[in-house]
GROMACS .gro file of C-alpha atoms in nm:
model
  293
    1MET     CA    1   8.008   1.671   0.713
    2LYS     CA    2   8.342   1.424   0.673
    3ILE     CA    3   8.538   1.321   0.929
    4ARG     CA    4   8.859   1.164   0.816
    5ILE     CA    5   9.015   0.954   1.099
    6ALA     CA    6   9.348   0.787   1.009
    7SER     CA    7   9.459   0.399   1.180
    8ARG     CA    8   9.675   0.220   1.095
    9GLY     CA    9   9.556  -0.063   0.792
   10SER     CA   10   9.523  -0.409   1.081
   11LYS     CA   11   9.172  -0.533   1.145
   12LEU     CA   12   9.139  -0.412   1.451
   13SER     CA   13   9.263  -0.118   1.370
   14LYS     CA   14   9.000  -0.081   1.116
   15ILE     CA   15   8.772  -0.230   1.413
   16GLN     CA   16   8.836   0.081   1.635
   17VAL     CA   17   8.794   0.335   1.337
   18ASP     CA   18   8.456   0.171   1.294
   19MET     CA   19   8.353   0.197   1.718
   20VAL     CA   20   8.437   0.541   1.649
   21GLY     CA   21   8.264   0.608   1.353
   22HIS     CA   22   7.969   0.444   1.512
   23LYS     CA   23   7.937   0.730   1.735
   24LEU     CA   24   7.965   0.973   1.486
   25LYS     CA   25   7.710   0.837   1.294
   26GLU     CA   26   7.509   0.909   1.592
   27LEU     CA   27   7.576   1.229   1.605
   28GLY     CA   28   7.483   1.224   1.179
   29ILE     CA   29   7.890   1.263   1.113
   30GLU     CA   30   7.914   1.095   0.825
   31TYR     CA   31   8.416   0.949   0.870
   32GLU     CA   32   8.605   0.722   0.599
   33MET     CA   33   8.923   0.569   0.651
   34ILE     CA   34   9.285   0.699   0.569
   35GLU     CA   35   9.576   0.345   0.621
   36ILE     CA   36   9.870   0.486   0.727
   37LYS     CA   37  10.183   0.242   0.692
   38THR     CA   38  10.401   0.265   1.042
   39LYS     CA   39  10.729   0.126   1.115
   40ALA     CA   40  10.524  -0.128   1.299
   41ASP     CA   41  10.372  -0.291   1.000
   42ILE     CA   42  10.670  -0.172   0.802
   43PHE     CA   43  10.947  -0.417   1.011
   44PHE     CA   44  10.652  -0.645   1.101
   45ASN     CA   45  10.945  -0.926   1.210
   46GLU     CA   46  11.151  -0.744   1.460
   47PRO     CA   47  11.087  -0.780   1.845
   48LEU     CA   48  10.867  -0.429   1.943
   49TYR     CA   49  11.107  -0.330   2.249
   50LYS     CA   50  11.429  -0.323   1.893
   51LEU     CA   51  11.207  -0.045   1.684
   52GLY     CA   52  11.218   0.211   1.950
   53LYS     CA   53  10.931   0.399   2.072
   54GLY     CA   54  10.648   0.523   1.849
   55VAL     CA   55  10.593   0.319   1.632
   56PHE     CA   56  10.271   0.256   1.576
   57GLU     CA   57  10.161   0.637   1.576
   58LYS     CA   58  10.417   0.874   1.459
   59GLU     CA   59  10.355   0.861   1.054
   60VAL     CA   60   9.972   0.803   1.154
   61ASN     CA   61  10.019   1.169   1.344
   62GLU     CA   62  10.202   1.291   1.060
   63ALA     CA   63   9.916   1.263   0.892
   64VAL     CA   64   9.678   1.418   1.009
   65LEU     CA   65   9.918   1.699   1.117
   66GLU     CA   66  10.047   1.744   0.778
   67GLY     CA   67   9.618   1.808   0.679
   68LYS     CA   68   9.651   1.506   0.443
   69ALA     CA   69   9.385   1.361   0.734
   70ASP     CA   70   9.084   1.561   1.009
   71ILE     CA   71   9.196   1.293   1.319
   72ALA     CA   72   9.397   1.070   1.386
   73VAL     CA   73   9.274   0.664   1.602
   74HIS     CA   74   9.479   0.450   1.773
   75SER     CA   75   9.505   0.174   2.092
   76MET     CA   76   9.553   0.439   2.361
   77LYS     CA   77   9.876   0.216   2.534
   78ASP     CA   78  10.008   0.260   2.198
   79ILE     CA   79  10.090   0.658   2.153
   80LEU     CA   80  10.384   0.854   2.373
   81THR     CA   81  10.293   0.989   2.685
   82GLN     CA   82  10.416   1.374   2.526
   83ILE     CA   83  10.262   1.353   2.185
   84ASN     CA   84  10.387   1.644   2.003
   85PRO     CA   85  10.292   1.939   2.101
   86ASN     CA   86  10.085   2.094   1.792
   87LEU     CA   87   9.825   1.808   1.852
   88GLU     CA   88   9.543   1.637   2.187
   89ILE     CA   89   9.339   1.414   2.329
   90PHE     CA   90   9.004   1.523   2.192
   91GLY     CA   91   8.873   1.168   2.383
   92VAL     CA   92   8.880   0.782   2.461
   93LEU     CA   93   8.580   0.624   2.409
   94LYS     CA   94   8.416   0.330   2.739
   95ARG     CA   95   8.722   0.103   2.821
   96ASP     CA   96   8.665  -0.243   2.762
   97PRO     CA   97   8.858  -0.514   2.981
   98PRO     CA   98   9.264  -0.376   3.057
   99ASN     CA   99   9.301  -0.727   3.148
  100ASP     CA  100   9.631  -0.938   2.948
  101VAL     CA  101   9.549  -1.248   2.878
  102LEU     CA  102   9.698  -1.666   2.859
  103ILE     CA  103   9.534  -1.782   2.548
  104SER     CA  104   9.528  -2.120   2.661
  105ASP     CA  105   9.424  -2.458   2.754
  106LYS     CA  106   9.572  -2.410   3.078
  107ASN     CA  107   9.595  -2.088   3.334
  108ILE     CA  108   9.902  -1.947   3.414
  109ASP     CA  109   9.964  -2.147   3.763
  110LYS     CA  110   9.871  -2.509   3.579
  111ILE     CA  111  10.073  -2.495   3.286
  112GLU     CA  112  10.381  -2.770   3.211
  113SER     CA  113  10.705  -2.720   3.312
  114ASN     CA  114  10.948  -2.531   2.957
  115ALA     CA  115  10.607  -2.480   2.835
  116ILE     CA  116  10.706  -2.195   2.541
  117ILE     CA  117  10.433  -1.906   2.589
  118GLY     CA  118  10.486  -1.627   2.338
  119THR     CA  119  10.462  -1.197   2.442
  120SER     CA  120  10.624  -0.950   2.256
  121SER     CA  121  10.618  -0.764   2.531
  122ILE     CA  122  10.907  -0.684   2.825
  123ARG     CA  123  10.663  -0.633   3.102
  124ARG     CA  124  10.506  -0.942   2.978
  125LYS     CA  125  10.798  -1.147   2.967
  126ASN     CA  126  10.987  -0.993   3.278
  127PHE     CA  127  10.612  -1.116   3.482
  128VAL     CA  128  10.565  -1.489   3.357
  129THR     CA  129  10.927  -1.526   3.440
  130PHE     CA  130  10.925  -1.371   3.814
  131LEU     CA  131  10.564  -1.583   3.820
  132ARG     CA  132  10.704  -1.934   3.627
  133GLY     CA  133  11.086  -1.918   3.608
  134ASP     CA  134  11.046  -2.266   3.462
  135LEU     CA  135  10.888  -2.138   3.136
  136GLN     CA  136  11.023  -2.083   2.836
  137VAL     CA  137  10.931  -1.730   2.648
  138LYS     CA  138  10.921  -1.697   2.286
  139ASP     CA  139  10.953  -1.352   2.145
  140LEU     CA  140  10.569  -1.323   1.893
  141ARG     CA  141  10.488  -1.077   1.604
  142GLY     CA  142  10.188  -1.050   1.458
  143ASN     CA  143   9.832  -0.909   1.347
  144VAL     CA  144   9.657  -1.114   1.638
  145ASP     CA  145   9.456  -1.322   1.349
  146THR     CA  146   9.777  -1.435   1.282
  147ARG     CA  147   9.972  -1.475   1.631
  148ILE     CA  148   9.676  -1.702   1.752
  149LYS     CA  149   9.761  -1.897   1.382
  150LYS     CA  150  10.093  -1.934   1.538
  151TYR     CA  151   9.928  -2.100   1.839
  152LEU     CA  152   9.721  -2.252   1.690
  153SER     CA  153   9.884  -2.468   1.498
  154GLY     CA  154  10.198  -2.536   1.819
  155GLU     CA  155  10.395  -2.287   1.774
  156TYR     CA  156  10.321  -2.222   2.132
  157ASN     CA  157  10.225  -2.398   2.377
  158ALA     CA  158  10.082  -2.083   2.549
  159ILE     CA  159  10.020  -1.641   2.449
  160MET     CA  160   9.961  -1.403   2.599
  161LEU     CA  161   9.757  -1.075   2.438
  162ALA     CA  162   9.487  -0.799   2.604
  163GLU     CA  163   9.192  -0.890   2.673
  164ALA     CA  164   9.034  -0.590   2.396
  165SER     CA  165   9.159  -0.742   2.087
  166ILE     CA  166   9.010  -1.059   2.137
  167LYS     CA  167   8.681  -0.869   2.256
  168ARG     CA  168   8.679  -0.644   2.023
  169LEU     CA  169   8.785  -0.856   1.708
  170ASN     CA  170   8.568  -1.087   1.821
  171ILE     CA  171   8.755  -1.397   1.809
  172ASN     CA  172   8.601  -1.759   2.023
  173VAL     CA  173   8.916  -1.888   2.173
  174LYS     CA  174   9.027  -2.063   2.480
  175TYR     CA  175   9.144  -1.825   2.732
  176PHE     CA  176   9.198  -1.723   3.110
  177ARG     CA  177   9.217  -1.344   3.207
  178LEU     CA  178   9.517  -1.247   3.443
  179ASN     CA  179   9.522  -1.078   3.774
  180ILE     CA  180   9.573  -0.750   3.714
  181TYR     CA  181   9.858  -0.778   4.072
  182ASP     CA  182  10.081  -1.044   3.893
  183PHE     CA  183   9.977  -0.885   3.521
  184THR     CA  184   9.946  -0.562   3.573
  185PRO     CA  185   9.825  -0.399   3.265
  186GLU     CA  186  10.000  -0.134   3.029
  187PRO     CA  187   9.898   0.200   3.078
  188ASN     CA  188   9.622   0.260   2.857
  189GLN     CA  189   9.519  -0.088   2.782
  190GLY     CA  190   9.220  -0.177   2.698
  191ILE     CA  191   9.132   0.214   2.562
  192ILE     CA  192   9.073   0.394   2.196
  193VAL     CA  193   9.144   0.771   2.190
  194VAL     CA  194   9.105   1.001   1.947
  195ILE     CA  195   9.330   1.281   1.858
  196GLY     CA  196   9.318   1.600   1.652
  197ARG     CA  197   9.551   1.914   1.588
  198LYS     CA  198   9.460   2.143   1.869
  199LYS     CA  199   9.390   2.515   1.626
  200ASP     CA  200   9.042   2.268   1.490
  201GLU     CA  201   8.814   2.363   1.798
  202GLU     CA  202   8.534   2.258   1.616
  203LEU     CA  203   8.612   1.883   1.592
  204LYS     CA  204   8.697   1.940   1.985
  205LYS     CA  205   8.356   2.003   2.021
  206ILE     CA  206   8.217   1.650   1.834
  207PHE     CA  207   8.482   1.475   2.024
  208LYS     CA  208   8.397   1.613   2.350
  209LYS     CA  209   8.050   1.445   2.331
  210ILE     CA  210   8.146   1.088   2.271
  211ASN     CA  211   8.450   1.074   2.564
  212ASP     CA  212   8.431   0.873   2.823
  213GLU     CA  213   8.507   1.134   3.214
  214ASP     CA  214   8.556   0.786   3.405
  215THR     CA  215   8.774   0.633   3.121
  216LEU     CA  216   8.910   0.983   3.028
  217ALA     CA  217   9.058   1.028   3.458
  218GLU     CA  218   9.220   0.647   3.493
  219ALA     CA  219   9.370   0.690   3.101
  220LEU     CA  220   9.535   1.081   3.214
  221ALA     CA  221   9.658   0.902   3.602
  222GLU     CA  222   9.803   0.634   3.395
  223ARG     CA  223  10.023   0.858   3.159
  224ALA     CA  224  10.073   1.077   3.459
  225ALA     CA  225  10.217   0.747   3.632
  226VAL     CA  226  10.383   0.599   3.328
  227SER     CA  227  10.578   1.022   3.281
  228ILE     CA  228  10.746   0.950   3.635
  229LEU     CA  229  10.839   0.641   3.554
  230GLY     CA  230  11.008   0.770   3.269
  231GLY     CA  231  10.881   0.425   3.046
  232GLY     CA  232  10.652   0.317   2.800
  233CYS     CA  233  10.516   0.115   2.523
  234HIS     CA  234  10.796  -0.154   2.522
  235SER     CA  235  10.911  -0.148   2.933
  236PRO     CA  236  10.916  -0.426   3.208
  237ILE     CA  237  10.662  -0.095   3.410
  238GLY     CA  238  10.304  -0.191   3.431
  239VAL     CA  239   9.964   0.046   3.570
  240LEU     CA  240   9.628   0.044   3.597
  241PHE     CA  241   9.362   0.270   3.676
  242ARG     CA  242   8.991   0.203   3.806
  243LYS     CA  243   8.736   0.516   3.903
  244GLU     CA  244   8.494   0.448   4.145
  245GLY     CA  245   8.367   0.723   4.212
  246ASN     CA  246   8.491   0.977   4.339
  247GLU     CA  247   8.806   0.765   4.342
  248LEU     CA  248   8.999   0.623   4.150
  249PHE     CA  249   9.249   0.333   4.283
  250GLY     CA  250   9.593   0.254   4.102
  251ILE     CA  251   9.848  -0.069   4.113
  252GLY     CA  252  10.232   0.002   3.962
  253SER     CA  253  10.419  -0.279   3.920
  254PHE     CA  254  10.711  -0.368   3.796
  255SER     CA  255  10.951  -0.663   3.774
  256ASP     CA  256  11.269  -0.718   3.627
  257GLY     CA  257  11.193  -1.119   3.615
  258LYS     CA  258  11.396  -1.194   3.914
  259ARG     CA  259  11.284  -0.930   4.207
  260LYS     CA  260  10.854  -0.746   4.185
  261ILE     CA  261  10.694  -0.480   4.308
  262THR     CA  262  10.423  -0.351   4.319
  263THR     CA  263  10.308  -0.040   4.485
  264ILE     CA  264   9.882   0.082   4.495
  265ILE     CA  265   9.702   0.424   4.542
  266SER     CA  266   9.328   0.509   4.650
  267LYS     CA  267   9.238   0.822   4.668
  268SER     CA  268   9.053   1.067   4.513
  269GLY     CA  269   9.179   1.436   4.318
  270ASP     CA  270   9.232   1.576   4.001
  271PRO     CA  271   9.379   1.225   3.748
  272VAL     CA  272   9.706   1.339   3.730
  273GLN     CA  273   9.793   1.473   4.109
  274VAL     CA  274   9.660   1.097   4.168
  275GLY     CA  275   9.851   0.921   3.885
  276SER     CA  276  10.187   1.095   3.956
  277GLU     CA  277  10.214   1.011   4.316
  278LEU     CA  278  10.174   0.601   4.279
  279GLY     CA  279  10.472   0.653   3.991
  280LEU     CA  280  10.635   0.849   4.274
  281MET     CA  281  10.547   0.532   4.513
  282LEU     CA  282  10.697   0.283   4.244
  283LYS     CA  283  11.037   0.479   4.138
  284ARG     CA  284  11.072   0.490   4.495
  285GLU     CA  285  11.024   0.208   4.579
  286ILE     CA  286  11.230   0.048   4.267
  287LYS     CA  287  11.559   0.264   4.387
  288ASN     CA  288  11.536   0.129   4.769
  289GLU     CA  289  11.593  -0.201   4.538
  290GLY     CA  290  11.867  -0.066   4.400
  291ILE     CA  291  11.692  -0.169   4.008
  292ILE     CA  292  11.822   0.092   3.733
  293PHE     CA  293  11.626   0.016   3.372
   0.00000   0.00000   0.00000
């Protein structure tokens, strides 16, 4: 048996396909990658927030729907909270570190005033601006290697990335892990997800064997919170859940650059219900501040 895996063609995407492929090979199943170009790849110089939603996933998922591939592999933070009704999450790999990191010689509290910080994320930009309004935040696009080259060339004094991407690419660069209260990560950051067609029951059974249950619980809770808030991969909202025994510990944060609101929850129960509760708490606090986003 050979499973065809649709994915973007970036170096990181290929590594993520191989991570899923390694699990398949342990089950005696071969795989091949089907490379797909997405809107984000074609308009690589445009700020991500201008490209709209689903810019990393739409064309990849369409390849599965059209039968060109059997499954799609994504960074889960890139997929919309509502996916095509004919598709389904088949499973997730064990989560890599979910934190944001600052690639720099100095941590965020030690960087000089007017230093230029690079990021393509509105969430990170707003959190930086709230914490250090004396810094300049400039848009940064390109794959991880390209972003780091721009930093090393002196174009930026520091750049912000997901720690998981550096770990997967095995990049040796000095960085500081940012705490989850000041920089609450993007929902589902650090998670690799497998998506397939709802009707493919045999494939579902295969991927159930490699699914990490704790990571899936965290992912579903985060997605439920975001669904309540109406946010997405290019919104100023951070949500993180960690499964600790039977408890789900969650933190949700919003910032418009001037104000920052954070809510916390810790309880057992259905991940979707717990995540929804956190989302409602944060939504209520945002509304109480008179903020519209």
